[in-house]
Amino acid sequence: MCLIAFAWESHPRWRLLLAGNRDEFHARPSAALARWDDAPIVGGRDLEAGGTWLGVADGGRCCVVTNVRDPRDPQLGASRGLLASDYLRGEADAAAHAEQLLRAAADYRPFNLLTFDARAAFYLGNRPNPRAQAVTPGVHGLSNADFNTPWPKTRTLMQRLQQWIDAGDDTDFAPLFEALADERQAPDTQLPDTGVGLERERLLSSAFIRGEQYGTRASTVVAIDRDGCGVIAERRFGPNGRYHGQTLLRFGERSTAIG
């Protein structure tokens, strides 16, 4: 995932409400959102390294990972996608997992990680140094920089998520998918300087990235209520933003259909 906005403990129905885009090279093999046969995970799957970028598990656990944009970093270490699947497979709660991961975080490629369970949420990162912080109730954002770094597309997605919450509709997620499909680029004066050059900063500044080799591969919405029940919906895209289908899966005993 390369763009995420989420509401934690700030919606009357959903304990966690998350909307995010996964941006990746189109040549990297991936499996669509599904229930895994070999683990109690519902999510997409990276077929190259075996992990996931976003998934949910029993009890309403959720985990999502992004990379850190820094062309100077050698990108050495274990696959960051394994961080998400390992958390979802494991038994440690979010707080205990955060404490454990801090001891090994430096062994992974540059990452930002969000973990959620029935009681707590954590942000973890390993650049420039391993760190963890509890997530407070409210609307937050994450892209390929530090937690809540105010990149234009992150701010905009957070605002649109807050607008959806304020509108009071808790089942029609279409406006969130519309926000994730926004292709407007930020003005040059608002672009970050992450070392990739102005032309690429422009390309990467939109929520939805349309490209032949690299771009938005999946848009996903997750909603989990306070009983650990919910829904995860994914829309998939190929080169140049070609639509490749969608999947919606419910989990938990009392989940409700969405529009």
Coordinates of C-alpha atoms in Angstrom, one line a residue, residues 11-255:
H11 CA -17.0 6.3 13.8
P12 CA -20.3 5.3 15.6
R13 CA -20.4 1.9 13.9
W14 CA -16.9 1.0 12.7
R15 CA -14.0 0.7 15.2
L16 CA -11.7 0.7 12.2
L17 CA -12.5 2.2 8.8
L18 CA -9.6 2.2 6.3
A19 CA -9.3 3.2 2.7
G20 CA -6.0 2.6 0.8
N21 CA -4.3 2.2 -2.6
R22 CA -1.6 -0.3 -3.3
D23 CA 0.9 1.1 -5.9
E24 CA 3.3 -1.4 -7.3
F25 CA 5.1 -2.5 -10.5
H26 CA 2.5 -4.2 -12.7
A27 CA 5.0 -7.0 -13.5
R28 CA 5.1 -8.1 -9.8
P29 CA 2.8 -11.2 -9.5
S30 CA 0.0 -10.8 -7.0
A31 CA -3.2 -12.8 -6.1
A32 CA -6.5 -11.0 -5.6
L33 CA -8.3 -10.6 -2.3
A34 CA -9.3 -14.0 -1.0
R35 CA -9.4 -16.2 2.1
W36 CA -6.0 -17.9 2.3
D37 CA -5.9 -21.7 2.3
D38 CA -2.9 -21.9 4.6
A39 CA -3.6 -19.2 7.2
P40 CA -6.6 -17.5 8.8
I41 CA -6.0 -14.4 6.6
V42 CA -8.3 -12.6 4.3
G43 CA -6.3 -10.4 1.9
G44 CA -4.4 -10.0 -1.3
R45 CA -1.2 -11.9 -1.7
D46 CA 2.3 -11.0 -3.1
L47 CA 3.2 -14.1 -5.1
E48 CA 6.9 -13.1 -5.3
A49 CA 7.7 -12.9 -1.5
G50 CA 4.5 -14.6 -0.1
G51 CA 3.3 -11.8 2.2
T52 CA 0.5 -9.3 1.9
W53 CA 0.2 -5.5 1.8
L54 CA -3.2 -5.5 3.6
G55 CA -5.2 -8.2 5.3
V56 CA -7.6 -9.0 8.1
A57 CA -7.9 -12.0 10.4
D58 CA -10.0 -13.5 13.1
G59 CA -11.2 -11.2 15.9
G60 CA -11.1 -8.1 13.7
R61 CA -7.3 -7.9 13.5
C62 CA -6.0 -5.9 10.6
C63 CA -2.5 -5.0 9.3
V64 CA -1.3 -2.8 6.4
V65 CA 2.2 -2.0 5.2
T66 CA 3.8 0.6 2.9
N67 CA 7.4 1.2 1.8
V68 CA 9.5 4.3 2.5
R69 CA 10.3 6.4 -0.6
D70 CA 14.1 7.0 -0.5
P71 CA 16.1 6.2 -3.6
R72 CA 19.3 6.4 -1.6
D73 CA 18.3 3.5 0.6
P74 CA 19.8 0.2 -0.6
Q75 CA 16.5 -1.7 0.2
L76 CA 18.2 -4.6 1.9
G77 CA 16.6 -7.0 4.3
A78 CA 13.6 -9.3 4.6
S79 CA 10.5 -8.6 2.6
R80 CA 8.3 -6.0 4.4
G81 CA 5.2 -7.8 3.2
L82 CA 6.0 -10.6 5.6
L83 CA 5.5 -8.2 8.4
A84 CA 1.7 -8.0 7.7
S85 CA 1.1 -11.7 7.2
D86 CA 3.3 -12.6 10.2
Y87 CA 1.2 -10.3 12.5
L88 CA -2.1 -11.7 11.1
R89 CA -0.9 -15.3 11.6
G90 CA 0.4 -14.7 15.1
E91 CA -1.3 -14.7 18.5
A92 CA 0.4 -11.6 20.0
D93 CA -1.9 -8.6 20.4
A94 CA -1.0 -5.3 18.8
A95 CA 0.8 -4.0 21.9
A96 CA 2.9 -7.1 22.5
H97 CA 3.7 -7.4 18.7
A98 CA 4.9 -3.8 18.6
E99 CA 7.3 -4.5 21.5
Q100 CA 8.6 -7.6 19.8
L101 CA 9.0 -6.1 16.4
L102 CA 11.1 -3.2 17.6
R103 CA 13.9 -5.7 18.4
A104 CA 13.9 -7.0 14.8
A105 CA 12.7 -4.0 12.8
A106 CA 16.1 -3.2 11.4
D107 CA 16.3 -6.5 9.7
Y108 CA 13.6 -5.6 7.2
R109 CA 13.5 -3.4 4.1
P110 CA 12.3 0.2 4.8
F111 CA 8.7 0.0 6.0
N112 CA 5.7 1.7 7.6
L113 CA 3.4 -0.7 9.4
L114 CA -0.1 -0.3 10.9
T115 CA -1.5 -3.0 13.2
F116 CA -5.0 -3.1 14.7
D117 CA -6.7 -5.5 17.1
A118 CA -9.8 -5.3 19.3
R119 CA -8.2 -2.9 21.8
A120 CA -5.3 -1.0 20.3
A121 CA -3.6 0.2 17.2
F122 CA 0.1 0.9 16.5
Y123 CA 2.3 2.5 13.9
L124 CA 5.7 1.0 13.5
G125 CA 8.6 2.1 11.2
N126 CA 12.3 1.4 10.8
R127 CA 13.6 4.5 9.0
P128 CA 15.7 6.3 10.1
N129 CA 15.5 4.2 13.3
P130 CA 13.1 1.5 14.6
R131 CA 10.2 3.2 16.4
A132 CA 6.6 2.5 17.5
Q133 CA 3.8 4.6 18.7
A134 CA 0.2 3.9 19.8
V135 CA -2.5 5.4 17.5
T136 CA -4.9 7.7 19.1
P137 CA -8.6 7.9 18.2
G138 CA -9.2 10.0 15.1
V139 CA -8.6 10.2 11.4
H140 CA -5.0 9.5 10.3
G141 CA -3.0 9.1 7.1
L142 CA 0.0 7.3 5.8
S143 CA 1.9 7.2 2.5
N144 CA 5.6 6.5 1.8
A145 CA 6.9 8.8 4.5
D146 CA 6.5 9.0 8.3
F147 CA 3.1 8.6 10.0
N148 CA 0.8 11.5 9.4
T149 CA 3.3 13.3 7.1
P150 CA 1.1 15.9 5.4
W151 CA 1.7 15.0 1.7
P152 CA -1.1 16.6 -0.4
K153 CA -2.7 13.3 -1.4
T154 CA -2.6 12.0 2.2
R155 CA -4.3 15.2 3.5
T156 CA -6.9 15.0 0.8
L157 CA -7.8 11.4 1.4
M158 CA -8.1 12.1 5.1
Q159 CA -10.4 15.0 4.5
R160 CA -12.6 12.9 2.2
L161 CA -12.8 10.1 4.8
Q162 CA -13.8 12.6 7.4
Q163 CA -16.5 13.9 5.1
W164 CA -17.8 10.4 4.6
I165 CA -18.0 9.9 8.3
D166 CA -19.8 13.3 8.8
A167 CA -22.3 12.3 6.1
G168 CA -23.5 9.5 8.4
D169 CA -23.8 6.7 5.8
D170 CA -22.1 3.6 7.2
T171 CA -22.6 1.1 4.4
D172 CA -22.2 2.9 1.0
F173 CA -18.5 2.9 0.4
A174 CA -18.7 4.2 -3.1
P175 CA -17.5 7.7 -2.1
L176 CA -14.4 6.2 -0.6
F177 CA -13.6 4.3 -3.8
E178 CA -14.2 7.6 -5.7
A179 CA -11.6 9.3 -3.4
L180 CA -9.1 6.5 -4.0
A181 CA -9.6 7.0 -7.8
D182 CA -8.7 10.7 -7.8
E183 CA -6.0 11.3 -10.4
R184 CA -5.5 15.0 -9.7
Q185 CA -1.9 15.9 -9.2
A186 CA -0.7 18.3 -6.6
P187 CA 0.7 21.7 -7.6
D188 CA 4.5 21.8 -7.8
T189 CA 4.7 24.1 -4.8
Q190 CA 3.2 21.5 -2.6
L191 CA 5.2 18.5 -3.8
P192 CA 7.6 16.8 -1.4
D193 CA 11.3 16.4 -2.4
T194 CA 12.0 12.7 -1.8
G195 CA 15.0 12.5 -4.3
V196 CA 13.1 11.0 -7.3
G197 CA 13.0 14.2 -9.4
L198 CA 10.2 16.6 -10.2
E199 CA 8.5 14.6 -13.0
R200 CA 8.2 11.5 -10.8
E201 CA 7.1 13.6 -7.8
R202 CA 4.2 14.8 -10.0
L203 CA 3.3 11.3 -11.1
L204 CA 3.3 10.0 -7.6
S205 CA 1.3 13.0 -6.1
S206 CA -2.1 11.7 -7.1
A207 CA -4.1 9.2 -5.1
F208 CA -4.6 7.0 -8.1
I209 CA -1.5 6.5 -10.3
R210 CA -2.0 5.5 -13.9
G211 CA 1.1 4.1 -15.6
E212 CA 2.2 1.4 -18.1
Q213 CA 4.9 -0.1 -15.9
Y214 CA 4.0 1.2 -12.4
G215 CA 0.7 2.4 -10.9
T216 CA -2.2 1.7 -8.6
R217 CA -2.8 -2.1 -8.5
A218 CA -5.6 -2.2 -5.9
S219 CA -8.0 0.1 -4.1
T220 CA -9.3 -1.4 -0.8
V221 CA -11.8 -0.4 1.9
V222 CA -11.9 -2.2 5.2
A223 CA -14.6 -1.7 7.9
I224 CA -14.5 -3.5 11.2
D225 CA -17.1 -3.1 13.9
R226 CA -16.6 -3.4 17.7
D227 CA -17.4 -7.1 17.7
G228 CA -14.7 -7.8 15.2
C229 CA -17.1 -8.3 12.3
G230 CA -16.9 -6.4 9.0
V231 CA -16.1 -6.3 5.4
I232 CA -13.1 -5.9 3.1
A233 CA -13.6 -4.8 -0.6
E234 CA -11.0 -4.6 -3.3
R235 CA -11.0 -3.1 -6.8
R236 CA -8.0 -4.2 -9.0
F237 CA -6.3 -2.5 -11.9
G238 CA -3.7 -3.3 -14.5
P239 CA -1.3 -1.2 -16.7
N240 CA -2.6 2.2 -17.5
G241 CA -5.3 1.9 -14.9
R242 CA -7.3 -0.8 -16.7
Y243 CA -10.0 -2.2 -14.5
H244 CA -9.5 -5.9 -13.6
G245 CA -12.4 -6.6 -11.4
Q246 CA -13.5 -6.5 -7.7
T247 CA -14.0 -8.7 -4.7
L248 CA -16.0 -8.2 -1.5
L249 CA -15.7 -10.5 1.4
R250 CA -17.4 -10.4 4.8
F251 CA -15.9 -11.8 8.0
G252 CA -17.3 -12.3 11.5
E253 CA -20.6 -13.7 12.4
R254 CA -22.7 -10.6 12.3
S255 CA -21.3 -8.7 9.3

